[in-house]
Coordinates of C-alpha atoms in Angstrom, one line a residue:
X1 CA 0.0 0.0 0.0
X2 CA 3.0 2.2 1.0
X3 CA 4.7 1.6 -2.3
X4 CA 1.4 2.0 -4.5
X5 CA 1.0 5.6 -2.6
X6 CA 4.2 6.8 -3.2
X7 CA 4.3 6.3 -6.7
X8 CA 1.1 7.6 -6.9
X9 CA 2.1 11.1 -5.4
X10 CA 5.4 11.2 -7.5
X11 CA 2.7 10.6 -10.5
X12 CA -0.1 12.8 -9.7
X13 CA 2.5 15.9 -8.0
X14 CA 5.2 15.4 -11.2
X15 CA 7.7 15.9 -8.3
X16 CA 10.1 13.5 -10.4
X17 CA 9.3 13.0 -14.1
X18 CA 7.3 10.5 -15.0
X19 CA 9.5 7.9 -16.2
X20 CA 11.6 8.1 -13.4
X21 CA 8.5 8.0 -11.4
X22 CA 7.7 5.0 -13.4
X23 CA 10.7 3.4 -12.2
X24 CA 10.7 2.9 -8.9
X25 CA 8.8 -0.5 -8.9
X26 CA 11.6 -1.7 -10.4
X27 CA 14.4 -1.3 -7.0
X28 CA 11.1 -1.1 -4.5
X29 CA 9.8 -4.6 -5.3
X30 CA 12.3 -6.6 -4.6
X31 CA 13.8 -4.7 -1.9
X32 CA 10.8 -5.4 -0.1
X33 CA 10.4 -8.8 -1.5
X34 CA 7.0 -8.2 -3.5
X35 CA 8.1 -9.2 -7.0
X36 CA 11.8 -10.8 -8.1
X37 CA 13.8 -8.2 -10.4
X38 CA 13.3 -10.7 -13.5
X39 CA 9.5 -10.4 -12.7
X40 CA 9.5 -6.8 -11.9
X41 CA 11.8 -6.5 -15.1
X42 CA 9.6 -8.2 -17.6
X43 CA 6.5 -6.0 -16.8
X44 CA 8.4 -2.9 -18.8
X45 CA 8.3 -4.2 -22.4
X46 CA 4.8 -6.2 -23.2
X47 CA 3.0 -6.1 -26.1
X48 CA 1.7 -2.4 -26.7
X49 CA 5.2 -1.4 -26.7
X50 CA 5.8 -3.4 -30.2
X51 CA 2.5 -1.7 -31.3
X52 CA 3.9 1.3 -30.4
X53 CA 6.9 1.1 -32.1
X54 CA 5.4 0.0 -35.6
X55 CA 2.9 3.1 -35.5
X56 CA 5.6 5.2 -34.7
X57 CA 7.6 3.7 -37.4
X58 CA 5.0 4.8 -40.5
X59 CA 4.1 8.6 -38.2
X60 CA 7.9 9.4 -39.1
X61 CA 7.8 8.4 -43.0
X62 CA 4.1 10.6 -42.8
X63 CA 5.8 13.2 -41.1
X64 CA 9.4 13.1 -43.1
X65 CA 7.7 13.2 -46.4
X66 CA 5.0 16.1 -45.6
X67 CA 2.4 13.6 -46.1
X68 CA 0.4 15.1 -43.0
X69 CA 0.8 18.2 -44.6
X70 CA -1.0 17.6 -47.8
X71 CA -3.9 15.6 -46.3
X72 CA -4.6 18.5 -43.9
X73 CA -4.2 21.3 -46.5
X74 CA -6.2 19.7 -49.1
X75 CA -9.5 19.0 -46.5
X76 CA -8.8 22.7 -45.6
X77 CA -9.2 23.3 -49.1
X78 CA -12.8 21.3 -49.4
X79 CA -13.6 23.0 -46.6
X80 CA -13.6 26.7 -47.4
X81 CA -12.4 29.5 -45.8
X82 CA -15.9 30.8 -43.9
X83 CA -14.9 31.2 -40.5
X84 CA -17.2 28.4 -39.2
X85 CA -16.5 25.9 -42.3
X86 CA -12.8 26.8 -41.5
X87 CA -13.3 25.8 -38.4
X88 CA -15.2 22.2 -39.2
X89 CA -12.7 21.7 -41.7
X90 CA -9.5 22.1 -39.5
X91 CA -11.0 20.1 -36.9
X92 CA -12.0 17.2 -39.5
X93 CA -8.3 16.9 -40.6
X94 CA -7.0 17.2 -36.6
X95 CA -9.2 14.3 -36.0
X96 CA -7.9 12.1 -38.7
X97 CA -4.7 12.5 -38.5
X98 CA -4.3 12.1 -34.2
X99 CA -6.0 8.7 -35.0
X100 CA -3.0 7.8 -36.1
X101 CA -0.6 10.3 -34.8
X102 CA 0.1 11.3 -31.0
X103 CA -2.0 14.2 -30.3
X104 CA 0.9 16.4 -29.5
X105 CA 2.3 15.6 -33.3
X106 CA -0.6 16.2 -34.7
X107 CA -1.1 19.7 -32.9
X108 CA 2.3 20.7 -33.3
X109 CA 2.0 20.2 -37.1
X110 CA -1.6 21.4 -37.8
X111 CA -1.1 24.4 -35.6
X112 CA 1.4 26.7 -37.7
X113 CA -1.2 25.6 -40.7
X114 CA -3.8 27.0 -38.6
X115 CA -1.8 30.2 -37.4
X116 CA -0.7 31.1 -41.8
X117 CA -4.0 30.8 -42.3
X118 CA -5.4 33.6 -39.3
X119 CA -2.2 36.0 -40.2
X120 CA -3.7 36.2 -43.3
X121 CA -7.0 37.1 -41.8
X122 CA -5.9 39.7 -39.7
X123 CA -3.9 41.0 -42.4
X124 CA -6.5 41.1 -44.8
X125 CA -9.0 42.2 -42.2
X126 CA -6.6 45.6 -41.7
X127 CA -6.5 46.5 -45.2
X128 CA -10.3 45.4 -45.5
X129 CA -11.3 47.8 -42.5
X130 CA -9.2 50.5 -44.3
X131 CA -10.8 50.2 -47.6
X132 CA -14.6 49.9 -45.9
X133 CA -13.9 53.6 -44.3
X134 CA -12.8 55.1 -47.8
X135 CA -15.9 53.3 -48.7
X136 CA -18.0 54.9 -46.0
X137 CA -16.6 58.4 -46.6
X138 CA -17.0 58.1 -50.6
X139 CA -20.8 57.4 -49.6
X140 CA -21.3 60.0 -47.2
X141 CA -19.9 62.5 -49.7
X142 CA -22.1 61.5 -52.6
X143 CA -25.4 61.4 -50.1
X144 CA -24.3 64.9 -48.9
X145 CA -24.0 66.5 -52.6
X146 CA -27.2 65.0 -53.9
X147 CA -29.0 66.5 -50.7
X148 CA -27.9 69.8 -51.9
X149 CA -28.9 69.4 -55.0
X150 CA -32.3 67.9 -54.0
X151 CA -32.7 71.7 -51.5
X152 CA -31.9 73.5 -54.7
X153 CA -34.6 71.6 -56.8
X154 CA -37.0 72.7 -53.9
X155 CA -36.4 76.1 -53.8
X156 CA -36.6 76.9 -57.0
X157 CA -40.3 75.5 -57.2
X158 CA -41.3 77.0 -54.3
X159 CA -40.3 80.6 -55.7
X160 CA -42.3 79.9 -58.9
X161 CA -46.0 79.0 -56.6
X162 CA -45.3 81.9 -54.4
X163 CA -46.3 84.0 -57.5
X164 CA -49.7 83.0 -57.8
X165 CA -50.5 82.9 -54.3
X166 CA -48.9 83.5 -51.0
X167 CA -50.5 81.5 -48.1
X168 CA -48.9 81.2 -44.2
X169 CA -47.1 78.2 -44.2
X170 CA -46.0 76.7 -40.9
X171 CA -42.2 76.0 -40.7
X172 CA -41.8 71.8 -40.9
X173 CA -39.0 70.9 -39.2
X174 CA -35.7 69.3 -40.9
X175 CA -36.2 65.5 -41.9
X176 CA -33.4 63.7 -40.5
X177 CA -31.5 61.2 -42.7
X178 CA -30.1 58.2 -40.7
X179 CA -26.4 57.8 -41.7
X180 CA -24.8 54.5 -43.0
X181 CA -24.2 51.8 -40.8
X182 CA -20.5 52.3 -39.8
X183 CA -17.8 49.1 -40.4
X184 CA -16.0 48.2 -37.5
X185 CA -13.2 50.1 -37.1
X186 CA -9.4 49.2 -36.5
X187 CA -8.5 48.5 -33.0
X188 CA -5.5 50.5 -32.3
X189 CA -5.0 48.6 -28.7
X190 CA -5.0 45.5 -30.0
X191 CA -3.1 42.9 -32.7
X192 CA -6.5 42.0 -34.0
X193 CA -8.5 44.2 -36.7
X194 CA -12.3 43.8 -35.0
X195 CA -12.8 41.8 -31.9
X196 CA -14.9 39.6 -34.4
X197 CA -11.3 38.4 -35.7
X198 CA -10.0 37.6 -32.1
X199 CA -12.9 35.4 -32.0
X200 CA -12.5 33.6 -35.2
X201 CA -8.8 32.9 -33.8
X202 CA -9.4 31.9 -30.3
X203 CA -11.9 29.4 -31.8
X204 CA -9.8 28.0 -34.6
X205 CA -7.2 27.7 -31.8
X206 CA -8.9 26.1 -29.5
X207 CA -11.0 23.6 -32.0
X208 CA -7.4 21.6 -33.0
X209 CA -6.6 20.9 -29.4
X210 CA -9.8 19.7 -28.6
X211 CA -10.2 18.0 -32.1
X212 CA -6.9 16.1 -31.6
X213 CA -8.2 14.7 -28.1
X214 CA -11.2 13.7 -30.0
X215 CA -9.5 12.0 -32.9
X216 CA -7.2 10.1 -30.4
X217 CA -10.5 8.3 -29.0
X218 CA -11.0 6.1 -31.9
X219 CA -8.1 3.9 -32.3
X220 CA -6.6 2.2 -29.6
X221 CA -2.7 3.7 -30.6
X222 CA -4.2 6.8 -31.0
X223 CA -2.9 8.1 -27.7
X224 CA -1.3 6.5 -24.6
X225 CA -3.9 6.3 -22.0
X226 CA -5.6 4.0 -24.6
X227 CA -2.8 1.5 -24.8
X228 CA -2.0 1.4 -21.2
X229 CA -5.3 0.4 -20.6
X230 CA -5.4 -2.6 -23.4
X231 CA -2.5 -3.0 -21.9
X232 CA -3.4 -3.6 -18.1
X233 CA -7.0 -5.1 -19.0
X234 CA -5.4 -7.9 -21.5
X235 CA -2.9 -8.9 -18.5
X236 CA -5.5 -8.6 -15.8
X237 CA -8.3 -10.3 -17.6
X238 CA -6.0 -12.4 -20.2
X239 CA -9.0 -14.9 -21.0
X240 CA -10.9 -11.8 -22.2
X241 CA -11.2 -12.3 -26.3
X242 CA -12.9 -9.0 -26.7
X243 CA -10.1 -5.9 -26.7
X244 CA -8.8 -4.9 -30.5
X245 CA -8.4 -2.8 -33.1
X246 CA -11.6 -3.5 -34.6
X247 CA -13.9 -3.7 -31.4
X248 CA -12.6 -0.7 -30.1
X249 CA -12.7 1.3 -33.4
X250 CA -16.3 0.4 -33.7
X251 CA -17.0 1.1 -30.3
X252 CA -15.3 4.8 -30.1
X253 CA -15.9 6.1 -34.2
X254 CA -19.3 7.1 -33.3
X255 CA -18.1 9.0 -29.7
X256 CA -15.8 11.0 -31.7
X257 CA -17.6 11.8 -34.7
X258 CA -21.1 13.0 -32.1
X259 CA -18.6 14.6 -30.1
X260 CA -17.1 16.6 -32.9
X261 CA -20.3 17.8 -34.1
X262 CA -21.3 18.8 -30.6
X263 CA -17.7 20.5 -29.7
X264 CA -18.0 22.8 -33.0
X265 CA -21.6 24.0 -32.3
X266 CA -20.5 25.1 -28.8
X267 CA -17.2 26.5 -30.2
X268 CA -19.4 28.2 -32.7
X269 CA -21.9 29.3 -30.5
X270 CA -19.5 30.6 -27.9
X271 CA -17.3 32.4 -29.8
X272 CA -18.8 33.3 -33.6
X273 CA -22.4 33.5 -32.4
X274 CA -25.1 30.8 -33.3
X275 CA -25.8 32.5 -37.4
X276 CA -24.7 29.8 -38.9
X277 CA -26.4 30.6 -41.9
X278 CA -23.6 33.5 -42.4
X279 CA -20.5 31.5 -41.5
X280 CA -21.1 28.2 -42.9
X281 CA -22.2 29.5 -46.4
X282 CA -20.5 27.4 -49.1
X283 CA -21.5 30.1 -52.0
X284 CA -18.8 32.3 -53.6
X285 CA -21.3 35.0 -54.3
X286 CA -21.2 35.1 -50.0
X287 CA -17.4 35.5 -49.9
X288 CA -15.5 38.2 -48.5
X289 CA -12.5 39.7 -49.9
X290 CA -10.4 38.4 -46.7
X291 CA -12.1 35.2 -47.2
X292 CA -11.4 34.6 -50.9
X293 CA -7.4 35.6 -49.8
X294 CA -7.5 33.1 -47.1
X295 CA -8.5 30.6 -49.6
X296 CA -5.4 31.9 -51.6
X297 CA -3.3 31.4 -49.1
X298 CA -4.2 27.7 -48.5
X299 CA -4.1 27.1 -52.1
X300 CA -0.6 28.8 -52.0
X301 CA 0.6 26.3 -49.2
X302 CA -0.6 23.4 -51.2
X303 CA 1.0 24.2 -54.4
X304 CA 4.4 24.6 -52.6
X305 CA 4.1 21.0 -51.9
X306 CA 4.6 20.4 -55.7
X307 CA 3.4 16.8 -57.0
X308 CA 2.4 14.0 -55.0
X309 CA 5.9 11.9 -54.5
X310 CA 6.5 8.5 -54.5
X311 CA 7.4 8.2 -51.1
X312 CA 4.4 10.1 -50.0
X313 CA 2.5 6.7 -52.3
X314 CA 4.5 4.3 -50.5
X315 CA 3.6 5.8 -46.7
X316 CA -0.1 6.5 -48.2
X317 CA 0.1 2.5 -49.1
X318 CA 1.7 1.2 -45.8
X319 CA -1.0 3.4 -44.2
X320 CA -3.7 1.5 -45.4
X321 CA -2.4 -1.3 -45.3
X322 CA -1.9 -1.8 -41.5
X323 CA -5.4 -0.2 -40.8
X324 CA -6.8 -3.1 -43.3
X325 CA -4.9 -5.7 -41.4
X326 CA -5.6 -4.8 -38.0
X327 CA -9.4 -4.7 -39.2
X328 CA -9.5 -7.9 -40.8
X329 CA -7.1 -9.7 -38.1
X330 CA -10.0 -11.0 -35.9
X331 CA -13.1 -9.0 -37.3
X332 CA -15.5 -11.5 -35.1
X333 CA -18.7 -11.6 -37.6
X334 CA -16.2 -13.6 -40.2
X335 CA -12.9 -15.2 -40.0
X336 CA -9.9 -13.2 -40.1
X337 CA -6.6 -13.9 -41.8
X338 CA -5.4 -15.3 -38.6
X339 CA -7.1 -18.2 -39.0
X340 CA -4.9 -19.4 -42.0
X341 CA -2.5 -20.3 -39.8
X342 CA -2.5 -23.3 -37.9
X343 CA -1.3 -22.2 -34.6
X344 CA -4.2 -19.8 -32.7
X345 CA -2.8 -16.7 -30.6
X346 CA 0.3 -15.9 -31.8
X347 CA -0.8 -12.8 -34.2
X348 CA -1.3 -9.6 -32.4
X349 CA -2.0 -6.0 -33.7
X350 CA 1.3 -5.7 -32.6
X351 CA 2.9 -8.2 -35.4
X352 CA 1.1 -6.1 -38.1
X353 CA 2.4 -3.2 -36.8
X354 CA 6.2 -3.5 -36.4
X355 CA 6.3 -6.0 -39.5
X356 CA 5.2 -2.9 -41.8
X357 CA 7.5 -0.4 -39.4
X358 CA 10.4 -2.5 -40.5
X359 CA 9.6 -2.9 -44.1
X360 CA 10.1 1.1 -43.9
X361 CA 13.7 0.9 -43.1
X362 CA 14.3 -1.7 -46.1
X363 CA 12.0 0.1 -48.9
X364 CA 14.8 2.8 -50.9
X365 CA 12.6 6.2 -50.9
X366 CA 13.9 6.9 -54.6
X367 CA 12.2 5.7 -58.0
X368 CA 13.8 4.0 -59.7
X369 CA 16.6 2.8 -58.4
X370 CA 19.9 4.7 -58.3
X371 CA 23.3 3.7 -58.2
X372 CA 24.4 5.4 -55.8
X373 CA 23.8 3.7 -51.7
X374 CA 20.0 3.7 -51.2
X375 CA 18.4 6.1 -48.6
X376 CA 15.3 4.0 -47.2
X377 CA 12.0 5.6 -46.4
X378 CA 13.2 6.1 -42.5
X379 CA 16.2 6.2 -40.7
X380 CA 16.9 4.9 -37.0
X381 CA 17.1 9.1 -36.3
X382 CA 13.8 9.3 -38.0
X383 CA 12.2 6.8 -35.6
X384 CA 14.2 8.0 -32.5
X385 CA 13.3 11.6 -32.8
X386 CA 9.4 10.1 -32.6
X387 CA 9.9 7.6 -30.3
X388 CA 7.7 8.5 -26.7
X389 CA 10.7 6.7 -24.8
X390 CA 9.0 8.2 -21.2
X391 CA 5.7 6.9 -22.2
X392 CA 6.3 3.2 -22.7
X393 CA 8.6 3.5 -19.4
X394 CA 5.9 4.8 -17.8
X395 CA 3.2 1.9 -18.9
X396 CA 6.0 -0.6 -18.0
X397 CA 5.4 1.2 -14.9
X398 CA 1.8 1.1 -14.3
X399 CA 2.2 -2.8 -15.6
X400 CA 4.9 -3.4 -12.7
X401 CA 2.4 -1.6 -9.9
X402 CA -0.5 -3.6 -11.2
X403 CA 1.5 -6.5 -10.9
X404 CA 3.0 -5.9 -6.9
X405 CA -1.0 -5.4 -6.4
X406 CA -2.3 -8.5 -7.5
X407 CA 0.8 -10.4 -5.9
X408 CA 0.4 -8.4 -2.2
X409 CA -3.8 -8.9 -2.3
X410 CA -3.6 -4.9 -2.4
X411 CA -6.6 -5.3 -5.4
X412 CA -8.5 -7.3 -3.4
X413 CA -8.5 -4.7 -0.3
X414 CA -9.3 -2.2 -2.0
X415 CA -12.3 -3.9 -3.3
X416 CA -13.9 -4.8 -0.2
X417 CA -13.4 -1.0 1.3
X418 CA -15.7 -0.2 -1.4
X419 CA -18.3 -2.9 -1.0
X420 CA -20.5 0.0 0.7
X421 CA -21.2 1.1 -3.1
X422 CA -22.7 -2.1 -4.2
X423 CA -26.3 -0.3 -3.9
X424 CA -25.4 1.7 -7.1
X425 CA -26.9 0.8 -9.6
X426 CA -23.9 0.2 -12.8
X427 CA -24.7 3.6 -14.9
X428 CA -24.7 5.4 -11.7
X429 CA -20.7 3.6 -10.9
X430 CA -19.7 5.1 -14.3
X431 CA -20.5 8.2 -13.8
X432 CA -19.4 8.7 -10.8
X433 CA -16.1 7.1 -12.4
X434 CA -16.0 9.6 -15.3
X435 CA -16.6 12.4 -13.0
X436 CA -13.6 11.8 -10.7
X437 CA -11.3 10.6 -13.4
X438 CA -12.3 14.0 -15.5
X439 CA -11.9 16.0 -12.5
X440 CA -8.6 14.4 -11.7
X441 CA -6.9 15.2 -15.1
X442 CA -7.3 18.7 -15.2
X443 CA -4.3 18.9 -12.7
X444 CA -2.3 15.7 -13.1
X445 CA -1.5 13.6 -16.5
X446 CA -3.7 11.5 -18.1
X447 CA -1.2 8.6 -18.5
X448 CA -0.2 8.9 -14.9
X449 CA -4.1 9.2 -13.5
X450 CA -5.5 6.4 -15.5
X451 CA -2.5 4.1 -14.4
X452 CA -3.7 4.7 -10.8
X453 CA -7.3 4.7 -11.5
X454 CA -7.4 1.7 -13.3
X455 CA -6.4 -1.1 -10.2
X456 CA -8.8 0.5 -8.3
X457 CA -11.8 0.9 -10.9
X458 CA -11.3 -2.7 -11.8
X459 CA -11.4 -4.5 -8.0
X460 CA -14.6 -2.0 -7.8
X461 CA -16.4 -4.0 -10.6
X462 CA -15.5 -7.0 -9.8
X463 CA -16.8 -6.3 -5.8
X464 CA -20.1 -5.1 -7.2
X465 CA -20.4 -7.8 -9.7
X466 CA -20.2 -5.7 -12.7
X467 CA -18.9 -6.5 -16.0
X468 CA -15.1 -4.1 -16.0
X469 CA -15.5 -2.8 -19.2
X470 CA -18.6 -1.1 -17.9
X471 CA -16.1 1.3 -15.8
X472 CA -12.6 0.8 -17.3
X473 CA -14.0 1.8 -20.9
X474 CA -15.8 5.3 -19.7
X475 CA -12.4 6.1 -17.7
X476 CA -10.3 5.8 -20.1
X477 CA -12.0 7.9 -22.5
X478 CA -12.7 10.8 -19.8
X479 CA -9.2 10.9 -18.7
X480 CA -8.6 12.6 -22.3
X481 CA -11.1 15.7 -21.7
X482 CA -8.0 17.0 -19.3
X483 CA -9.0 20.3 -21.7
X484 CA -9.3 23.1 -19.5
X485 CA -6.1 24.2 -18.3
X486 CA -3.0 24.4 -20.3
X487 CA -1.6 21.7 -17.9
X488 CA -4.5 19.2 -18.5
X489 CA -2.0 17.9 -21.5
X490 CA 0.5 19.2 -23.9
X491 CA -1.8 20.3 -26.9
X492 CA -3.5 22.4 -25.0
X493 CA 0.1 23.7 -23.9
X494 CA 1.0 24.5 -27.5
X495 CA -2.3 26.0 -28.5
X496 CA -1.5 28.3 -25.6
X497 CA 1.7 29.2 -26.4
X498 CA 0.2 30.7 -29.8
X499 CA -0.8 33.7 -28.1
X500 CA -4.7 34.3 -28.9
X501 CA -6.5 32.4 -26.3
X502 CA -6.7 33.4 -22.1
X503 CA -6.7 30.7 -19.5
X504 CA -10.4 31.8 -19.2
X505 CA -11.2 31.5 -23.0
X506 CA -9.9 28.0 -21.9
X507 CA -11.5 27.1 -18.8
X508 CA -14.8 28.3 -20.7
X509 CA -14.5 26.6 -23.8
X510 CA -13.0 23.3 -21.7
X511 CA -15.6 22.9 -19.2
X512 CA -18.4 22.7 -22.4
X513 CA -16.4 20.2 -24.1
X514 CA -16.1 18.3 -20.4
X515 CA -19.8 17.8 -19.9
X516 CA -19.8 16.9 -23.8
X517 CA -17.5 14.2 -23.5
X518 CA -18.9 12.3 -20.2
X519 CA -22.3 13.2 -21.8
X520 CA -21.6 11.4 -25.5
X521 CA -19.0 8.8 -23.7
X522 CA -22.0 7.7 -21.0
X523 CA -24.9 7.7 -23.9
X524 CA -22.0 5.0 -26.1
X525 CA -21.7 2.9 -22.4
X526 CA -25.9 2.8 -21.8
X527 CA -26.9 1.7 -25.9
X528 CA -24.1 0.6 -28.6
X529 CA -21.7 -0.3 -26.3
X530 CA -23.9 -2.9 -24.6
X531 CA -24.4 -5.5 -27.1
X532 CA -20.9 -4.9 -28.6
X533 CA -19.3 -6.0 -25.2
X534 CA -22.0 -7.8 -23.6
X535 CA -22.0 -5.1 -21.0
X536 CA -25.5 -6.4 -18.9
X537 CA -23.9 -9.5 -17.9
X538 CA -20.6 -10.2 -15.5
X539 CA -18.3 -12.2 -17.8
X540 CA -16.7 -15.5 -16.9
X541 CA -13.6 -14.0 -17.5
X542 CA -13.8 -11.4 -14.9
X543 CA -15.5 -14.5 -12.4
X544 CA -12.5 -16.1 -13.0
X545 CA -10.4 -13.2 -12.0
X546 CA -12.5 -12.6 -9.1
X547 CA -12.1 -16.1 -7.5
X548 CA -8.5 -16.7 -8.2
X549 CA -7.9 -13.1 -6.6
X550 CA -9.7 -14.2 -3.8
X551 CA -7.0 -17.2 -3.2

């Protein structure tokens, strides 16, 4: 208990980093004689971590050969450049790409994209304001001279009917002439034209942070928190068939693509108002002049990437080929390609993934071939500048502290201290779950709070009879909306280097997309997710578990 506390603190405090944290299992265990240092030893490099390595394999040829760069520009492109299609459009390409990339690569890249794309806003939006008040002068002047001529007109006619008669006429007072609307005018205290354009950029800002959470929801590499738990719930529940690629893809597509929807209406709402008839227009006849050069500037961008390469075809190729195989590997509704060998359980996602990684280090990235010593799609540098060394220490760590807590019978104390909660109904235990984990995450990492949570979250269920994935599934997807502070996680750090967004644009925007998140997550748990994983029933796997704990 003493040893799962301290690392706990070091985790949730960051008093140490967290792969050093990560480590102390390793000289604590057997020290104290909980684990052996082969055992502790072997908990550091499982599975995942070969996963892990293959995805990051093919994210450094996408990244090396601008691949990234030309899927994001040309959905930009589709998009337009109205401020709230601009918006959709830069969130739709965040989301695909941090499937497949970590979220902090992905808002690293799409970010200086984004940031082009708003100098050229505010730069058109200062000549634009300067041209509306020559504009607004021109039309005041030709108003003014035609009202002169106009009082001219009317005196001389009221000379000529004064001659045949000369009646009292009460003086009418002046008719008043309301003046043109006025444009907004430049805001000499400020680096933004209107405070229309400081909107449209804290709300393109913030949508690629939030949009690259999102997008790491749907695949299981698509951030770490999701492999740590595949991780820990594969070697706590290892006669539990139902955690893969495919599953969890089919589970989480719908969450992110509802939550996406929902998160740009609120970001739309919030901070470009709710006339979405005026931002969202698709129409070129509707198209300002600072939106038509926005659109120039994309175009710009794109063209300087020249012609698609052939190493851009063969990452675009590898690409779909490991998403095909991972879907096909064990699909359930038909056999996969697994079951053309002879010899069940060998094949992981993992085999997929760093058999394709490696072909990237053998494939020559020049067509045809030269004479001259081939330079292969990657290099080892390529790989090792990608390579999330702290993060797969830090899951060996969370594996290790699982581990010393099923050995001690620390799992199956904590369990019965929460037996008082066994008159909750399930939904009621998952949200309660979300909650905590949500509110947890705003201060501390989301790797290091689900590796805690996740021991304790899983003896809960199994006390109150309730099938894990019921709790572990929800937690693990809440302990990404860590959105509100530029702590919660490192995109959010970057987005708020940029300049154009407050902590309190952040909390604001965050606490939305919070509720949205547990909201969308809770409604996948109650209807799609139950028949997918069988979610009404406790499993036999998780019996299992339960009474060999209990031993």
């Amino acid at each position: 208990m003493q040893i799962f506390s301290q690392i706990s603190v070091y985790w949730v405090s960051e008093a140490v980093p967290l792969g050093a944290a990560a480590l102390v299992p390793a000289f604590l265990y057997p020290m104290f004689g909980v684990l052996k240092s082969s055992e502790v030893a072997s908990e550091y490099f499982k599975d995942t971590t070969l996963l892990l390595m293959g995805v990051i394999c093919l994210a450094a040829s996408i990244e090396k050969w601008n691949l990234h760069k030309r899927i994001a520009l040309r959905m930009v492109m589709i998009a337009g450049a109205k401020p709230g299609m601009l918006v959709l459009g830069f969130m739709c390409c965040t989301v695909f790409l941090s499937m497949w990339l970590s979220n902090t690569s992905t808002t690293a890249m799409v970010m200086p994209i984004a940031e082009a794309v708003l100098q050229q806003l505010i730069c058109t939006g200062i000549a634009d304001s300067l041209d509306d008040s020559v504009t607004v002068d021109t039309q005041d002047e030709e108003s003014g001279e035609s009202e002169r001529q106009s009082e001219k007109l009317a005196d001389n006619n009221s000379k000529n009917s004064l001659k045949s008669f000369i009646p009292i006429v009460p003086k009418q007072a002046p008719i008043s002439i309301p003046a043109p609307p006025k444009k907004p005018k430049i805001r000499r205290d400020s680096l933004y034209p209107t405070k229309r354009d400081h909107m449209i950029c804290k709300c393109l800002s913030l949508s690629i942070t939030y949009a690259a959470t999102i997008g790491g929801l749907i695949t299981i590499t698509g951030t770490s928190t999701n492999l740590i738990f595949a991780e820990q719930f594969n070697n706590r529940y290892p006669e539990a068939k139902v955690i893969n690629f495919g599953t969890w893809f089919i589970f989480s597509l719908p969450i992110a693509l509802i939550m996406l929807m929902l998160t740009w209406i609120w970001l739309h709402c919030l901070f470009l108002g709710c006339n979405f008839r005026e931002t969202c227009s698709l129409s070129k006849k509707r198209k300002t002049r600072r939106e038509l050069l926005s659109e120039k500037r994309i175009h710009e961008e794109y063209q300087k990437l020249g012609p698609i390469s052939y190493p851009e075809v063969v990452t675009g190729i590898f690409f779909i080929l490991m998403t095909v195989l991972w879907f096909t590997r064990e699909p359930g509704f038909v056999p996969g390609w697994t079951s053309l060998f002879e010899k069940k359980g060998y094949r992981t996602d993992a085999t997929v993934s760093v058999l394709l990684g490696f072909l990237l280090f053998l494939i020559p990235a020049r067509k045809p071939w030269p004479s001259d010593p081939l330079a292969p799609m990657i290099t080892w540098k390529d790989f090792q500048r990608l390579m999330p060394w702290e993060i797969v220490i830090l899951v060996g760590g969370g594996y290790a502290l699982a581990a010393g807590c099923k050995v001690s019978g620390l799992s199956m104390w904590i369990g019965r201290q929460l037996e008082p909660m066994s008159g909750l109904p399930p939904w009621a235990v998952t949200l309660l779950a979300c909650l905590l984990v949500s509110a947890v995450t705003e201060f501390a990492s989301n790797p290091a709070t689900l590796t805690v949570f996740l021991p304790i979250l899983s003896a809960l269920s199994e006390t109150l009879h309730i099938n894990p994935l019921h709790t572990l599934i929800p937690a693990t997807m809440c302990v990404s909306f860590g959105v509100m502070l530029p702590v919660g996680n490192p995109p959010n750090a970057i987005v708020f280097s940029y300049g154009h967004v407050q902590i309190s644009d952040m909390v604001k925007a965050g606490f939305g997309v919070n509720l949205i998140g547990v909201f969308v997550v809770m409604l996948a748990i109650m209807t799609w997710g139950e028949p997918l994983f069988h979610l009404s029933e406790f499993p036999t796997w998780a019996l299992m578990r339960n009474v060999t704990g209990s031993f």
